[in-house]
CSV table of C-alpha atoms in Angstrom, one decimal:
chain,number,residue,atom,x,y,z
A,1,UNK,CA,-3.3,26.2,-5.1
A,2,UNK,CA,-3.9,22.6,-3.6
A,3,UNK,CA,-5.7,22.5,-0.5
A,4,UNK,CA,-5.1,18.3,-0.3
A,5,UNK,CA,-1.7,17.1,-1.1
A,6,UNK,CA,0.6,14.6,0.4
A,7,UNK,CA,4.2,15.8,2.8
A,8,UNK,CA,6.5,14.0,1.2
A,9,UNK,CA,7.4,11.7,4.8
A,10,UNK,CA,3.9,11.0,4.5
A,11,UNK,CA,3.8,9.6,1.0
A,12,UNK,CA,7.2,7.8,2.2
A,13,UNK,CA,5.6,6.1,4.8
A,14,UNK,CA,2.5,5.4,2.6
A,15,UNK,CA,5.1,3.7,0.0
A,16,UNK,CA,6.7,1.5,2.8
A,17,UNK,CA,3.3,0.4,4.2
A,18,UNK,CA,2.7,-0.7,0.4
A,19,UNK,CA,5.7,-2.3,0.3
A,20,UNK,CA,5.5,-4.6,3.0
A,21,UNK,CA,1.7,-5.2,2.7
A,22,UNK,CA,2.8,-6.7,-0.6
A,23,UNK,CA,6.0,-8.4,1.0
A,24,UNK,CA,3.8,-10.1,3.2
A,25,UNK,CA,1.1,-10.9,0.2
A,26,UNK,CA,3.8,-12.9,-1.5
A,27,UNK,CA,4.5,-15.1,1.7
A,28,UNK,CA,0.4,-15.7,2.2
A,29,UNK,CA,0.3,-16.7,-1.6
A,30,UNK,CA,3.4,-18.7,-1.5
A,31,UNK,CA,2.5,-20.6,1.8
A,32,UNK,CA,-0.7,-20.8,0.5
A,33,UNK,CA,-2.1,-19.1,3.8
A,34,UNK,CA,-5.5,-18.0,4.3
A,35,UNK,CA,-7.4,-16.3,1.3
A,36,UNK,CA,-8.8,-13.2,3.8
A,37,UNK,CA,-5.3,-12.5,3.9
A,38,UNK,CA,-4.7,-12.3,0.6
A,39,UNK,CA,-7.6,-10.1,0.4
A,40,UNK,CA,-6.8,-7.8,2.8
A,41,UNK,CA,-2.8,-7.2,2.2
A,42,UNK,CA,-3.7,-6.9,-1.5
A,43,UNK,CA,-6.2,-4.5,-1.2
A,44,UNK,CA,-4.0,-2.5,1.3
A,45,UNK,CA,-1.4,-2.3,-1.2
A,46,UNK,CA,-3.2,-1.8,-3.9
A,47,UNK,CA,-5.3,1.0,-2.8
A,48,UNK,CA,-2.6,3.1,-1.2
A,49,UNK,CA,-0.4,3.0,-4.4
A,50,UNK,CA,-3.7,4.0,-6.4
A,51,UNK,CA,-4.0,6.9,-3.8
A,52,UNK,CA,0.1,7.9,-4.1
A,53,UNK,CA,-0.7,7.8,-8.2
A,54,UNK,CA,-3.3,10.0,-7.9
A,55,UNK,CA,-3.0,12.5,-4.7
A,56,UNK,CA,-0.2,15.2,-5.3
A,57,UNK,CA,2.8,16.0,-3.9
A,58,UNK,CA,3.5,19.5,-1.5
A,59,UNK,CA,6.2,21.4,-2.9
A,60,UNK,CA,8.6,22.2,-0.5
């Protein structure tokens, strides 16, 4: 039906990439660290859980 959709151990592993790309967006914010950093981690995390919202899952 779906020729692109996501494994769920890939969408896993997407999730926990998001999840410490905003981990370590808190600590740059809260140290008040560089702003390219801010940047990047929060774009990281906030594209891949756009992509997880929108891609479908496999059915097993």
């Amino acid at each position: 039906m779906n020729d692109f959709a996501l494994t769920p151990l890939f969408a896993t592993i997407l999730f926990v990439a998001a999840c410490l790309a905003g981990y370590k967006y808190r600590r740059v914010w809260k140290a008040e660290g560089p702003r390219w950093q801010l940047w990047v981690f929060g774009l990281f995390a906030g594209v891949v859980l756009l992509f997880l919202g929108l891609v479908p899952m496999a059915e097993q």
